[in-house]
CSV table of C-alpha atoms in Angstrom, one decimal:
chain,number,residue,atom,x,y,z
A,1253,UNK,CA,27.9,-16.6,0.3
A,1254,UNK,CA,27.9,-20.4,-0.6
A,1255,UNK,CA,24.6,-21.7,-1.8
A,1256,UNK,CA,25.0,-24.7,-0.2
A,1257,UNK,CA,25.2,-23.1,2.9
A,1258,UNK,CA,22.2,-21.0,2.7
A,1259,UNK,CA,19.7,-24.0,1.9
A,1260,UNK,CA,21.6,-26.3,4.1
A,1261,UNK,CA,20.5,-23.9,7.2
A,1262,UNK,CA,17.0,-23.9,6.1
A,1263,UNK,CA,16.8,-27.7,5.7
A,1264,UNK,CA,17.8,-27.4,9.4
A,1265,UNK,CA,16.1,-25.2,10.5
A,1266,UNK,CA,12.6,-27.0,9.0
A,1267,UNK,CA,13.4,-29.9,11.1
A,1268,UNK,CA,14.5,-28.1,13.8
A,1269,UNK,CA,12.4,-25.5,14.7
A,1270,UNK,CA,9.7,-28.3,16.0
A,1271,UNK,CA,12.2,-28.3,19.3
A,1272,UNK,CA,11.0,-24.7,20.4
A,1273,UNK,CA,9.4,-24.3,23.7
A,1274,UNK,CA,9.7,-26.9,26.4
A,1275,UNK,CA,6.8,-26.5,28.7
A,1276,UNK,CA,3.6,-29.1,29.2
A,1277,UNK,CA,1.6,-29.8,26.1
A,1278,UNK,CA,-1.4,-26.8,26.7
A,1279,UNK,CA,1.7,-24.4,27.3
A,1280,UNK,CA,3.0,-24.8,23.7
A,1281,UNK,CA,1.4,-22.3,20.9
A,1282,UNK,CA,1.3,-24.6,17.7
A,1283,UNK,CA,1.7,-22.5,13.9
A,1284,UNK,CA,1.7,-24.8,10.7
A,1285,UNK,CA,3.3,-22.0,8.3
A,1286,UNK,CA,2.6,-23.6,4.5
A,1287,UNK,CA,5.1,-21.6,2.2
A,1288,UNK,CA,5.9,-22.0,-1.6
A,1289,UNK,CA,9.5,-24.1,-0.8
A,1290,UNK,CA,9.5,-26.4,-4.2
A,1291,UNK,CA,11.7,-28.6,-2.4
A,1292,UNK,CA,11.7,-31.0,-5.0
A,1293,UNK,CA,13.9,-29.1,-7.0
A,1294,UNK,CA,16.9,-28.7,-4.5
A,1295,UNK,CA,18.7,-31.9,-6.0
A,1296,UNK,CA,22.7,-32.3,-5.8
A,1297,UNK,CA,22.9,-29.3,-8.6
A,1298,UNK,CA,21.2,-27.4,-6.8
A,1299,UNK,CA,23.7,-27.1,-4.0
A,1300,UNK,CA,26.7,-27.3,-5.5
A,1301,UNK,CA,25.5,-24.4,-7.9
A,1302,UNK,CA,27.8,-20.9,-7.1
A,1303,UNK,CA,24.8,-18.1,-6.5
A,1304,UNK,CA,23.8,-16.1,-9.2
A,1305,UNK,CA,21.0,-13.7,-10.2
A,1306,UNK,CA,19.5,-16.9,-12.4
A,1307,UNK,CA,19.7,-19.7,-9.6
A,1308,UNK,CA,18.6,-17.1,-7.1
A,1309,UNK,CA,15.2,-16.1,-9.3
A,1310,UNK,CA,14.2,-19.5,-9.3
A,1311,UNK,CA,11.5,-21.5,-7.5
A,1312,UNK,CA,13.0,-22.9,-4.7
A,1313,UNK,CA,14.1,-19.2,-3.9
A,1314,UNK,CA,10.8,-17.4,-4.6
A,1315,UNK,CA,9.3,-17.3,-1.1
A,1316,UNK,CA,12.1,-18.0,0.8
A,1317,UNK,CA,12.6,-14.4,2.6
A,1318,UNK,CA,9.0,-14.7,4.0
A,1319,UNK,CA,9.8,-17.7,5.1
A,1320,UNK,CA,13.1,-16.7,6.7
A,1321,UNK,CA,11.5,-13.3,8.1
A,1322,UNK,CA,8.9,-15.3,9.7
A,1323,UNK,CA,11.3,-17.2,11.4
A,1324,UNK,CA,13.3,-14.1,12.9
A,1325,UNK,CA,9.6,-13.5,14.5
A,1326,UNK,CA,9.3,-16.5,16.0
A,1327,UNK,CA,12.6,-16.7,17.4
A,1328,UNK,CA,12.5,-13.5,18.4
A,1329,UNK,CA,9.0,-14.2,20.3
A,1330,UNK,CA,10.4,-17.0,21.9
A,1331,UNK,CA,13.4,-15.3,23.2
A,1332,UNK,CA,12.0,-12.2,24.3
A,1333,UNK,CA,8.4,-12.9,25.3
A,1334,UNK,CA,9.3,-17.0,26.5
A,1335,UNK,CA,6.7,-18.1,24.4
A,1336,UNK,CA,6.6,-21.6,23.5
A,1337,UNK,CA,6.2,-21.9,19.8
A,1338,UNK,CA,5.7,-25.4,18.0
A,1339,UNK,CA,6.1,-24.6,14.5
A,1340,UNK,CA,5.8,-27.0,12.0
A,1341,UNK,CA,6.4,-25.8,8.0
A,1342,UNK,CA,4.5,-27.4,4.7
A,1343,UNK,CA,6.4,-26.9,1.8
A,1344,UNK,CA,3.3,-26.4,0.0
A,1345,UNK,CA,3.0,-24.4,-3.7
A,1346,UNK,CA,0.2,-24.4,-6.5
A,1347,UNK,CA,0.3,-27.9,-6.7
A,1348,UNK,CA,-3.2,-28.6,-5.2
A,1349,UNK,CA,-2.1,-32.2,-3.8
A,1350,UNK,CA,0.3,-30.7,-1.4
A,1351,UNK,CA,-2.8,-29.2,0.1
A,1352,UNK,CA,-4.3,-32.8,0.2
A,1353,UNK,CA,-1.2,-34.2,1.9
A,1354,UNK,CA,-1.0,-31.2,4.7
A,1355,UNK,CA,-4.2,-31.5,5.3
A,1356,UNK,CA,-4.5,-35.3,6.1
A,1357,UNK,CA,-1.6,-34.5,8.6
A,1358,UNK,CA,-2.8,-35.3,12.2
A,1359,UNK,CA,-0.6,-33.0,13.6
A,1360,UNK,CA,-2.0,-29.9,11.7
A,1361,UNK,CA,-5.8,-30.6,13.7
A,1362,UNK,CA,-4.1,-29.2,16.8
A,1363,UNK,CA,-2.6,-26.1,15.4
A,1364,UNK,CA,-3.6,-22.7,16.8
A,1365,UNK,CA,-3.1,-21.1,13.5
A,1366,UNK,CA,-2.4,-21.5,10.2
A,1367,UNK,CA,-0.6,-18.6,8.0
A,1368,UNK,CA,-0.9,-19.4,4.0
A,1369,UNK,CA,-0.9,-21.4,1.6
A,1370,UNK,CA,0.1,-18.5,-0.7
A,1371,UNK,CA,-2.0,-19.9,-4.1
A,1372,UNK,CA,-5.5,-19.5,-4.6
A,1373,UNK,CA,-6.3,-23.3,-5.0
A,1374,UNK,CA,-4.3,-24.8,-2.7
A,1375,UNK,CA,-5.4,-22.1,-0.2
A,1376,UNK,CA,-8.9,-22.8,-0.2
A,1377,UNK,CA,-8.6,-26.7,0.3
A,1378,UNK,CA,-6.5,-25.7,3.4
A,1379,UNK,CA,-9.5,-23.1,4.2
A,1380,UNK,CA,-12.1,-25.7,4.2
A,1381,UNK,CA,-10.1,-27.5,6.6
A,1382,UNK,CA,-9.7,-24.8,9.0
A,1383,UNK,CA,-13.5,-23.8,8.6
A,1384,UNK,CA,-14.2,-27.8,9.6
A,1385,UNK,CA,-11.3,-28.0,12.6
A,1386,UNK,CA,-12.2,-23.8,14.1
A,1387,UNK,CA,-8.6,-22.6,13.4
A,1388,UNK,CA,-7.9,-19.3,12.3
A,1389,UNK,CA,-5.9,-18.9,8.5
A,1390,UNK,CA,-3.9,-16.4,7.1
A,1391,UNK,CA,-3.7,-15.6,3.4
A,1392,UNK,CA,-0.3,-13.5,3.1
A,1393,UNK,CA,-1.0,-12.6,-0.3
A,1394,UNK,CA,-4.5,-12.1,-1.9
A,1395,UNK,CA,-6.5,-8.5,-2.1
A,1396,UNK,CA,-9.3,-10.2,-3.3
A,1397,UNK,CA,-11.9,-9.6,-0.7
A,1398,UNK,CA,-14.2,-12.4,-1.5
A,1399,UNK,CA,-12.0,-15.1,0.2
A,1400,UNK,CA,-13.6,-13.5,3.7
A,1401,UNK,CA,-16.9,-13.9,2.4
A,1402,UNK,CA,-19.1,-16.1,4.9
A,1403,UNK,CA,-15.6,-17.5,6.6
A,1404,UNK,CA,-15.4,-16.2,9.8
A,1405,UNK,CA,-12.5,-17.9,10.4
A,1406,UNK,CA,-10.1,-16.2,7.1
A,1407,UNK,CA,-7.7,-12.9,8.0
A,1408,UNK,CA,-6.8,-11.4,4.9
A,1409,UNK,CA,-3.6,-9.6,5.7
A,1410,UNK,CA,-3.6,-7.5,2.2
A,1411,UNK,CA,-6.2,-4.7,2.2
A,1412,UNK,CA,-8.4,-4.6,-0.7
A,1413,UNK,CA,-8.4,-1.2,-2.8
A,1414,UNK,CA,-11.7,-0.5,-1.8
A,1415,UNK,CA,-10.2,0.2,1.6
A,1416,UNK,CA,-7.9,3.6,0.1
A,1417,UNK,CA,-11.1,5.2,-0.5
A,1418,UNK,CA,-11.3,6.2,3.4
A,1419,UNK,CA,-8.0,7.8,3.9
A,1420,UNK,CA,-8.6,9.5,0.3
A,1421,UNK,CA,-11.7,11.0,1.9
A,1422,UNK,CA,-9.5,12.2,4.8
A,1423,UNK,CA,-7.0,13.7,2.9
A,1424,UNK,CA,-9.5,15.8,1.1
A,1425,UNK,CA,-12.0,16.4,4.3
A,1426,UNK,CA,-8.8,17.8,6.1
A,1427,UNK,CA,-6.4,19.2,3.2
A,1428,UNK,CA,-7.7,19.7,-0.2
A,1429,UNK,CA,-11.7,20.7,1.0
A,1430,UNK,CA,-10.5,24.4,-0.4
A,1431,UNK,CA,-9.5,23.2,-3.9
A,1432,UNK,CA,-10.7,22.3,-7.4
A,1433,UNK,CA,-10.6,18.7,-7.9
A,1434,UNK,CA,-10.4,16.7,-11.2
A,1435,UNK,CA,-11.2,13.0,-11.3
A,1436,UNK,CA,-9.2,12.0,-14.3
A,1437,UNK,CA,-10.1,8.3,-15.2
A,1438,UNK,CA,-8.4,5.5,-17.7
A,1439,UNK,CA,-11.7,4.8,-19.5
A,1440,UNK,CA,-11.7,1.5,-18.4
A,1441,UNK,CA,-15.2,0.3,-17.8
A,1442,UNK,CA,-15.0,-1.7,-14.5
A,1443,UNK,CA,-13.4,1.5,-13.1
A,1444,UNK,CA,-17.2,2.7,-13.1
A,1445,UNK,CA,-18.4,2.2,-9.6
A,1446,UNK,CA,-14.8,3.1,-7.9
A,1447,UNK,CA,-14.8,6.6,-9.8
A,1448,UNK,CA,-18.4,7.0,-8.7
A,1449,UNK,CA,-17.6,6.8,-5.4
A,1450,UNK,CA,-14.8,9.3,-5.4
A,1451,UNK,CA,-17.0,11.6,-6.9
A,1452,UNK,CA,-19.3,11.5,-4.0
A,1453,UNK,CA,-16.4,11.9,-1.6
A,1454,UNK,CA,-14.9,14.8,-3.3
A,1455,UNK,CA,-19.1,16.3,-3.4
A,1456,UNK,CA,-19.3,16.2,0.2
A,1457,UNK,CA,-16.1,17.3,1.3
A,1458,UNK,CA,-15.2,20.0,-1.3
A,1459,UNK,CA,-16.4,23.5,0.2
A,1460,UNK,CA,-18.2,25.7,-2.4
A,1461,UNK,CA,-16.6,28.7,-2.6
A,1462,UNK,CA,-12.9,29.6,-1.9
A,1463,UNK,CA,-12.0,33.1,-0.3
A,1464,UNK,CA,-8.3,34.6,-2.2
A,1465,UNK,CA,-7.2,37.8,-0.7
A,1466,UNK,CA,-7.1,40.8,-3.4
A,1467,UNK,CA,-3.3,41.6,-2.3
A,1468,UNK,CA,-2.1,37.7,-2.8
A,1469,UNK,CA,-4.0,37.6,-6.2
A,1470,UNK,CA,-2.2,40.9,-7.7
A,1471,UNK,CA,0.5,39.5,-6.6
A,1472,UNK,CA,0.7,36.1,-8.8
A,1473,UNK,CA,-0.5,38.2,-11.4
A,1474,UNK,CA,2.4,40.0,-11.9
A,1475,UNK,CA,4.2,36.8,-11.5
A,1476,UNK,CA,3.5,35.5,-13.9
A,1477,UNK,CA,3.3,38.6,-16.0
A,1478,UNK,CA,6.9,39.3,-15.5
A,1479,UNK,CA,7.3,35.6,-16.7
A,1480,UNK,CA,5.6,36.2,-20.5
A,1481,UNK,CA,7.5,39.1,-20.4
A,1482,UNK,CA,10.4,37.4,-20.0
A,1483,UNK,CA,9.4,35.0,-22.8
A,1484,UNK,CA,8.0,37.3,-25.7
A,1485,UNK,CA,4.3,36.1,-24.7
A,1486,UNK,CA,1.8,38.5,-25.8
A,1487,UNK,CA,-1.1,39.6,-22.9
A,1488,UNK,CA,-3.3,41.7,-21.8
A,1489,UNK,CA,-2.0,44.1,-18.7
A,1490,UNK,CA,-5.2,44.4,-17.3
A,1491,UNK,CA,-6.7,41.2,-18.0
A,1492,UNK,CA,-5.8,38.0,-16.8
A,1493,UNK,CA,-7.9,34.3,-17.3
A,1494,UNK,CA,-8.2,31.9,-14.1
A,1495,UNK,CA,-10.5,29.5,-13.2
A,1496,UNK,CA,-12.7,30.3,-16.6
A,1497,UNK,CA,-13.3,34.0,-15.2
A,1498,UNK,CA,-11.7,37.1,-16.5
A,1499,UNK,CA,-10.1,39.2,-13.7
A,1500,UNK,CA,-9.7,43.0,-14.1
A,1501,UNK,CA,-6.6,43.9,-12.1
A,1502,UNK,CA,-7.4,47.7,-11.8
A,1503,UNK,CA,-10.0,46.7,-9.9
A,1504,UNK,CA,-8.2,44.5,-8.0
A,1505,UNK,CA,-5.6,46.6,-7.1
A,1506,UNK,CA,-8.5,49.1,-5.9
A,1507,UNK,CA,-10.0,47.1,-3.7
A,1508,UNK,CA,-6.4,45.5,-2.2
A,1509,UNK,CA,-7.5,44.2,1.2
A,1510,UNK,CA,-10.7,42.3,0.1
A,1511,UNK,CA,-11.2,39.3,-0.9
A,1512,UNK,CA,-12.5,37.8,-4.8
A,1513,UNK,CA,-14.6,34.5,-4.6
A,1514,UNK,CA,-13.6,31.5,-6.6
A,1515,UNK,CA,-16.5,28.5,-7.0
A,1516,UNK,CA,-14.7,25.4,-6.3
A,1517,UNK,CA,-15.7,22.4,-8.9
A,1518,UNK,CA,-15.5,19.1,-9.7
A,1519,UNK,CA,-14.8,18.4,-13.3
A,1520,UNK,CA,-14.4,14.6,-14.6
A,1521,UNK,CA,-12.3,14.1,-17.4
A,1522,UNK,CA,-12.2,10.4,-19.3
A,1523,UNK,CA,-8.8,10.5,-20.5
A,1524,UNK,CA,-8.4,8.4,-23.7
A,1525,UNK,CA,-11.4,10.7,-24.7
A,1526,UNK,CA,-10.4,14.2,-23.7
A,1527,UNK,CA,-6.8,14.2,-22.4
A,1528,UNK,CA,-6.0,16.7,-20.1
A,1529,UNK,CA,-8.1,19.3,-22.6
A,1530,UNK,CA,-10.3,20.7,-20.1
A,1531,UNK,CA,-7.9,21.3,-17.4
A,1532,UNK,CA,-6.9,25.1,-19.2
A,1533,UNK,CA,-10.3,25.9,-18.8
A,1534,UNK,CA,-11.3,25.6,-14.9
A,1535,UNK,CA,-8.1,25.2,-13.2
A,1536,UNK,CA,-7.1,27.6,-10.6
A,1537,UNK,CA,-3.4,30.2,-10.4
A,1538,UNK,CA,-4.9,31.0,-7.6
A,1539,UNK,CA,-5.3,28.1,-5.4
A,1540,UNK,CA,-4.5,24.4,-5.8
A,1541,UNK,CA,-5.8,22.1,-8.0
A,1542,UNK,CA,-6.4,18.3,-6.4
A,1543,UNK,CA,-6.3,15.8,-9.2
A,1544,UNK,CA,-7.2,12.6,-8.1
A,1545,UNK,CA,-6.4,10.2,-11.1
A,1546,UNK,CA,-6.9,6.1,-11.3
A,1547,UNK,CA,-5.7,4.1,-13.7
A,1548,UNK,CA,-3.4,0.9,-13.0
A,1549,UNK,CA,-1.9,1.2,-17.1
A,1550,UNK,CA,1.6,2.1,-17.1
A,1551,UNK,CA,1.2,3.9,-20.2
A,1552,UNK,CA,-1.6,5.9,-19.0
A,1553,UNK,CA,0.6,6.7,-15.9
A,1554,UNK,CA,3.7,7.6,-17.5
A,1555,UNK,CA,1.7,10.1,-19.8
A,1556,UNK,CA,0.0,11.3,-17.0
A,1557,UNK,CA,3.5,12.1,-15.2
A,1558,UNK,CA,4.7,14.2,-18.1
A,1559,UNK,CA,1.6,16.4,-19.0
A,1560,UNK,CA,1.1,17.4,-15.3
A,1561,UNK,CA,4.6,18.2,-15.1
A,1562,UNK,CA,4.2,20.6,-17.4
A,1563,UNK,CA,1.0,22.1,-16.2
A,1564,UNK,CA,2.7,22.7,-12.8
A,1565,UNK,CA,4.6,25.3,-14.4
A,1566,UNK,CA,1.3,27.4,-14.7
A,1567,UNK,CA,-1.2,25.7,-12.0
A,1568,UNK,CA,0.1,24.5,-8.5
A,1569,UNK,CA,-1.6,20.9,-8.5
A,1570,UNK,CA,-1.5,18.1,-6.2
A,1571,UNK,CA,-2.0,14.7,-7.7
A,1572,UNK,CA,-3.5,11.7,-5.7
A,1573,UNK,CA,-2.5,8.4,-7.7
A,1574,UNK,CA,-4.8,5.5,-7.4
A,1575,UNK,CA,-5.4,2.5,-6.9
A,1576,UNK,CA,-1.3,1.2,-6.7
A,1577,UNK,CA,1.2,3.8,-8.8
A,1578,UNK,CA,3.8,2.6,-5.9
A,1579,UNK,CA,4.3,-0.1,-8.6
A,1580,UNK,CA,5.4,1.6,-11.5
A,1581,UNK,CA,9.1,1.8,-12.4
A,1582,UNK,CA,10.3,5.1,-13.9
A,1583,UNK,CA,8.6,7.4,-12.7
A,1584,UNK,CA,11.1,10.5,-12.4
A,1585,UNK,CA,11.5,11.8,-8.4
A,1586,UNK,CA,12.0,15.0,-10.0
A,1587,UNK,CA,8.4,15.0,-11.4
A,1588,UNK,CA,6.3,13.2,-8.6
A,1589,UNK,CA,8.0,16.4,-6.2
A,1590,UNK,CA,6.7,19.0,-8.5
A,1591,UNK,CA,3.1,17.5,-8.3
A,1592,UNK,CA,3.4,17.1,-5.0
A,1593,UNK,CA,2.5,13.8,-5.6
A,1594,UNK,CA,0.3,11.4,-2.8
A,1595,UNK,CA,0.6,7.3,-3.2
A,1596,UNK,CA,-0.9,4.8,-1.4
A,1597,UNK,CA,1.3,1.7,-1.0
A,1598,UNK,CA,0.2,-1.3,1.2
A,1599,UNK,CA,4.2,-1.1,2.5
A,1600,UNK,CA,6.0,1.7,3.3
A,1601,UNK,CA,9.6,0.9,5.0
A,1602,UNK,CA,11.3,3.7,7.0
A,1603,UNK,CA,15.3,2.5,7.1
A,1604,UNK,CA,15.6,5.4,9.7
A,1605,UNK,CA,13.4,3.0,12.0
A,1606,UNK,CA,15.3,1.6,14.7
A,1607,UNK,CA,13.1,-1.8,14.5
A,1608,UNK,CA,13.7,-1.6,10.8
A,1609,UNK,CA,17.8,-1.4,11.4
A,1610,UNK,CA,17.3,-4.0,14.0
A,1611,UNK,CA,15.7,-6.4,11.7
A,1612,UNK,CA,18.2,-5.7,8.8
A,1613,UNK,CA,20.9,-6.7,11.1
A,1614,UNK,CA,19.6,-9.6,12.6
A,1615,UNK,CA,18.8,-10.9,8.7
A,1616,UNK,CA,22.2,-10.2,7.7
A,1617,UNK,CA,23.4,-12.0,10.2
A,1618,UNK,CA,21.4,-15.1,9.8
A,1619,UNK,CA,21.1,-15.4,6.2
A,1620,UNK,CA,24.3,-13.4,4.5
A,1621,UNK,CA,22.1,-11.2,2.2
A,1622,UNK,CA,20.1,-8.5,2.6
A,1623,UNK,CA,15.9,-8.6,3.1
A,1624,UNK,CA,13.6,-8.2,0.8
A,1625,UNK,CA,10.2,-7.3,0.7
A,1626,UNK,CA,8.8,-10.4,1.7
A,1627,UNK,CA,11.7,-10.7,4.5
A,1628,UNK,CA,9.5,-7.4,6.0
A,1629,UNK,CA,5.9,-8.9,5.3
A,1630,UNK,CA,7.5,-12.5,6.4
A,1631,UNK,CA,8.3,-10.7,9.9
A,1632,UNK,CA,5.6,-8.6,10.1
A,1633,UNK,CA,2.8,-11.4,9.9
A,1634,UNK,CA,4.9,-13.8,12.1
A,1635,UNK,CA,5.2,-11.0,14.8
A,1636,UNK,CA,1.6,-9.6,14.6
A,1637,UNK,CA,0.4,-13.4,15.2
A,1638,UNK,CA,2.5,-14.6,17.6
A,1639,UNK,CA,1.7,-11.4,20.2
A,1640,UNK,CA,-1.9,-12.0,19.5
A,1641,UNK,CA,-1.5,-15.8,20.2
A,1642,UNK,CA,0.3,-15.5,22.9
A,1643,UNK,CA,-1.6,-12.8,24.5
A,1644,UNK,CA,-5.5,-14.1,23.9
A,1645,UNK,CA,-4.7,-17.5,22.8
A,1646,UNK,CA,-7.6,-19.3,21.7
A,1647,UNK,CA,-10.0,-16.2,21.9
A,1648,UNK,CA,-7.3,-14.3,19.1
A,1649,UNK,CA,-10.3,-14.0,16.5
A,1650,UNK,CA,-12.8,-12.2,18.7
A,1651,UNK,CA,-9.7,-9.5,19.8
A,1652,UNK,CA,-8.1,-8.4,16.5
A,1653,UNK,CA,-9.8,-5.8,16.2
A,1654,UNK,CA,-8.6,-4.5,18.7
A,1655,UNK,CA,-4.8,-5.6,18.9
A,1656,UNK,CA,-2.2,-3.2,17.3
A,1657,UNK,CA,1.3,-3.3,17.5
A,1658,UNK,CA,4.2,-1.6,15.7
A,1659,UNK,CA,5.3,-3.4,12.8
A,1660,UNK,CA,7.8,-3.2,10.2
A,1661,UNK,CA,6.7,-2.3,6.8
A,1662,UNK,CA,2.5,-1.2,7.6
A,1663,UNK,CA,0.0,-1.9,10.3
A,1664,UNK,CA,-2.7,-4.3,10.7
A,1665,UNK,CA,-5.7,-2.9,11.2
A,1666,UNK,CA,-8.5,-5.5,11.1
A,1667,UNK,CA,-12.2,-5.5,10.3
A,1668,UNK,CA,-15.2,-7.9,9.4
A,1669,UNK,CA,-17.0,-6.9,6.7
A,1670,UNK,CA,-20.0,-8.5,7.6
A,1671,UNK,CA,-21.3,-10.6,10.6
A,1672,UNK,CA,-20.4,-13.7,9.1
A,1673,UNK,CA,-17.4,-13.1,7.2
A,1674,UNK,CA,-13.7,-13.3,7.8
A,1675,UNK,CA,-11.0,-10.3,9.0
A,1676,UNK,CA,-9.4,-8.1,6.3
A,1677,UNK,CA,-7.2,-5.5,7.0
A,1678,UNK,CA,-8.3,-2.0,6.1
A,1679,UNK,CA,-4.6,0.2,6.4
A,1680,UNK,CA,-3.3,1.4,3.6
A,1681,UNK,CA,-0.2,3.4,4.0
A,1682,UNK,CA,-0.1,7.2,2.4
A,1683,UNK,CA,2.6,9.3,1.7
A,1684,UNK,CA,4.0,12.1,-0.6
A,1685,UNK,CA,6.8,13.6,-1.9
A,1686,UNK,CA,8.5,16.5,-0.3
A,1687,UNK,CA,12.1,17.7,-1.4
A,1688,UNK,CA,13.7,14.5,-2.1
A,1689,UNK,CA,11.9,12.6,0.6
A,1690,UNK,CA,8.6,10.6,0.8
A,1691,UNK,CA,6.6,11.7,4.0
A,1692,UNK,CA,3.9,9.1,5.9
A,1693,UNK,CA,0.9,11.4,5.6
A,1694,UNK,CA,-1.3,8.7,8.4
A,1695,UNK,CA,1.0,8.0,11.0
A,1696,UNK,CA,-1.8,9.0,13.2
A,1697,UNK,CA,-4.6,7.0,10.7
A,1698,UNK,CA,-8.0,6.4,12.4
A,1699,UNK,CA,-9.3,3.0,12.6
């Protein structure tokens, strides 16, 4: 693919795409899409540059798949739903007098909605204008919740992580209610009131005792005696150590088809204090073991990975990784499936989707390379939008709630956090590792 091509047909397409949508004035949907172009920057070298992994990492190709998946959307809306689109794009970055220069643009007081900027700064000169003029605004990119603060008119399309602690208190309501949990923390001090708060969902959702039959408990016993056996480890016959308690398996054995009680517990452990030192002394053969550790250090996760690997050899464990271990590079497939590991991930992308395929072809198509991320979140926001534009039109904002469609790489789920303040979406997606593949653990995720 020729460079010159590719930024050729998005020159075009930015004065172009204006033409959409024929019909009387009040018929036309108008979108002023404000995305990081750097257009300054495509001079004469620019184009006649061969591609390369260098010319491709820089500016003026930094946004341009959300762009570009945004304008599959509206296409698409405009050839399968008719709808009249006006769209006019801002090639607007961190340079806060872009902002000024969109904003002064009479064209942009009659816009239905405006999606970005992406930058903090520039976003919230573009926000005060839409607070003045009663449009709605998009930020694409932020998680910080305090951008919906007292601006009703905002929609934050990233969820904030205090939004995972909701399906984390499903998952262990529904699924890990029977376990002990350990709340393993980084020993970072602004963790504080997040860690609190998992502690009070793992208190009122973890039951108190757990019921093991007799017959399932000899049975691991031997198990794993026939294991040491194996490996010249010394032990009693009659004794064996779980969960801090001393089992007699005479007794046991005696008593086959009853049952032994285990207390479940909750046991913190502050990492860079402790390690995983106390874990020896209250987790469970017997039943699982839900650690739910948060730390966003990749240190701290790739030691994490290791020494539970190893204590899945003794314990079965399931390991919940918060707030965004999705992130992190290297960590081995081979370990996540042996902890049965649980990520929450504001994108999850099926390729077996047949909206997914879809879109991959239509992008090849178009643009001779293959999506990226932003391509999917591009799409997704462009196609969410649109619908709800062209469906309640000026009364969007009071019907969001409301409005869900299937999208490409999450849903949007939106909520006000307070009577005054803007949307933010509160989906997070959650899956785990089975055999070599990741399963969608929410696909039927209450609002």
């Amino acid at each position: 693919m020729k460079m010159k091509g590719l930024i050729t047909k998005t020159i075009v397409f930015l004065l172009a795409f204006n033409a959409i949508g024929a019909r009387a004035q009040h018929d036309t949907c108008r979108v002023a899409l404000m995305v990081p172009l750097y257009l300054e920057q495509v001079d004469r070298d620019f184009f006649d540059a061969e591609p390369s992994n260098r010319t491709l990492a820089t500016k003026p190709f930094s946004f341009l798949h959300f762009y570009e998946g945004f304008m599959i959307a509206a296409d698409s809306m405009a050839n399968s739903r008719g709808m009249n689109v006006e769209l006019k794009v801002y090639d607007v970055d961190s340079d806060i007098k872009k902002a000024d220069t969109a904003v002064i643009d009479p064209w942009l007081k009659t816009a239905d909605l405006i999606v970005g900027p992406f930058h903090l700064k520039p976003f919230n000169v573009v926000k005060q204008f839409a607070v003045e003029n009663n449009i709605p605004i998009v930020n694409p990119i932020t998680q910080r919740s305090e951008i919906i603060d007292n601006q009703p008119n905002v929609i934050k399309v990233k969820p904030s992580m205090e939004w995972q602690l909701r399906p984390l208190d499903s998952l262990v309501k529904n699924y890990y209610h029977n376990n002990n949990i350990f709340i393993i923390r980084q020993n970072r001090y602004g963790d504080t009131a997040i860690i609190n708060k998992i502690n009070k969902i793992a208190e009122r959702n973890i039951d108190s005792c757990a019921y093991v039959e007799n017959s399932y408990i000899v049975k691991t016993i031997k198990k794993h005696q026939k294991r040491w056996k194996y490996l010249n480890v010394a032990f009693e016959k009659n004794d064996y150590l779980t969960d801090n308690v001393s089992l007699n398996v005479d007794s046991l054995s005696r008593c086959i088809d009853d049952t032994t009680v285990f207390y479940n517990k909750i046991i913190n452990i502050n990492y860079y204090r402790d390690s995983l030192n106390f874990v020896k002394d209250y987790a469970s053969t017997m039943r699982n073991n839900l650690f739910i550790v948060y730390g966003s250090d990749k240190v701290f996760a790739n030691e994490i990975v290791n020494k539970v690997t190893k204590l899945t050899e003794y314990y079965p464990i399931t390991v919940v990784m918060l707030p965004e271990w999705s992130k992190f590079t290297g960590l081995f497939n081979d370990n996540l499936m042996k902890m049965h590991a649980i990520y929450f991930d504001d994108n999850n992308i099926d390729y077996q989707n047949i909206r997914v395929e879809s879109f991959i072809c239509k992008f090849r198509n178009r643009y001779e390379t293959e999506p990226s991320l932003q391509a999917y979140e591009g799409f997704d926001i462009g196609w969410y939008f649109l619908n709800a534009l062209n469906v309640w039109g000026e009364y969007m904002m009071q019907y969001l709630p409301d409005f869900s469609i299937p999208l490409l790489h999450t849903h949007f789920y939106f909520q006000r956090n307070a009577e005054n303040s803007g949307y933010e979406n509160t989906f997070w997606n959650v899956y785990q590792f089975k055999g070599y593949n990741k399963i969608v653990l929410n696909n039927d995720y209450e609002k």
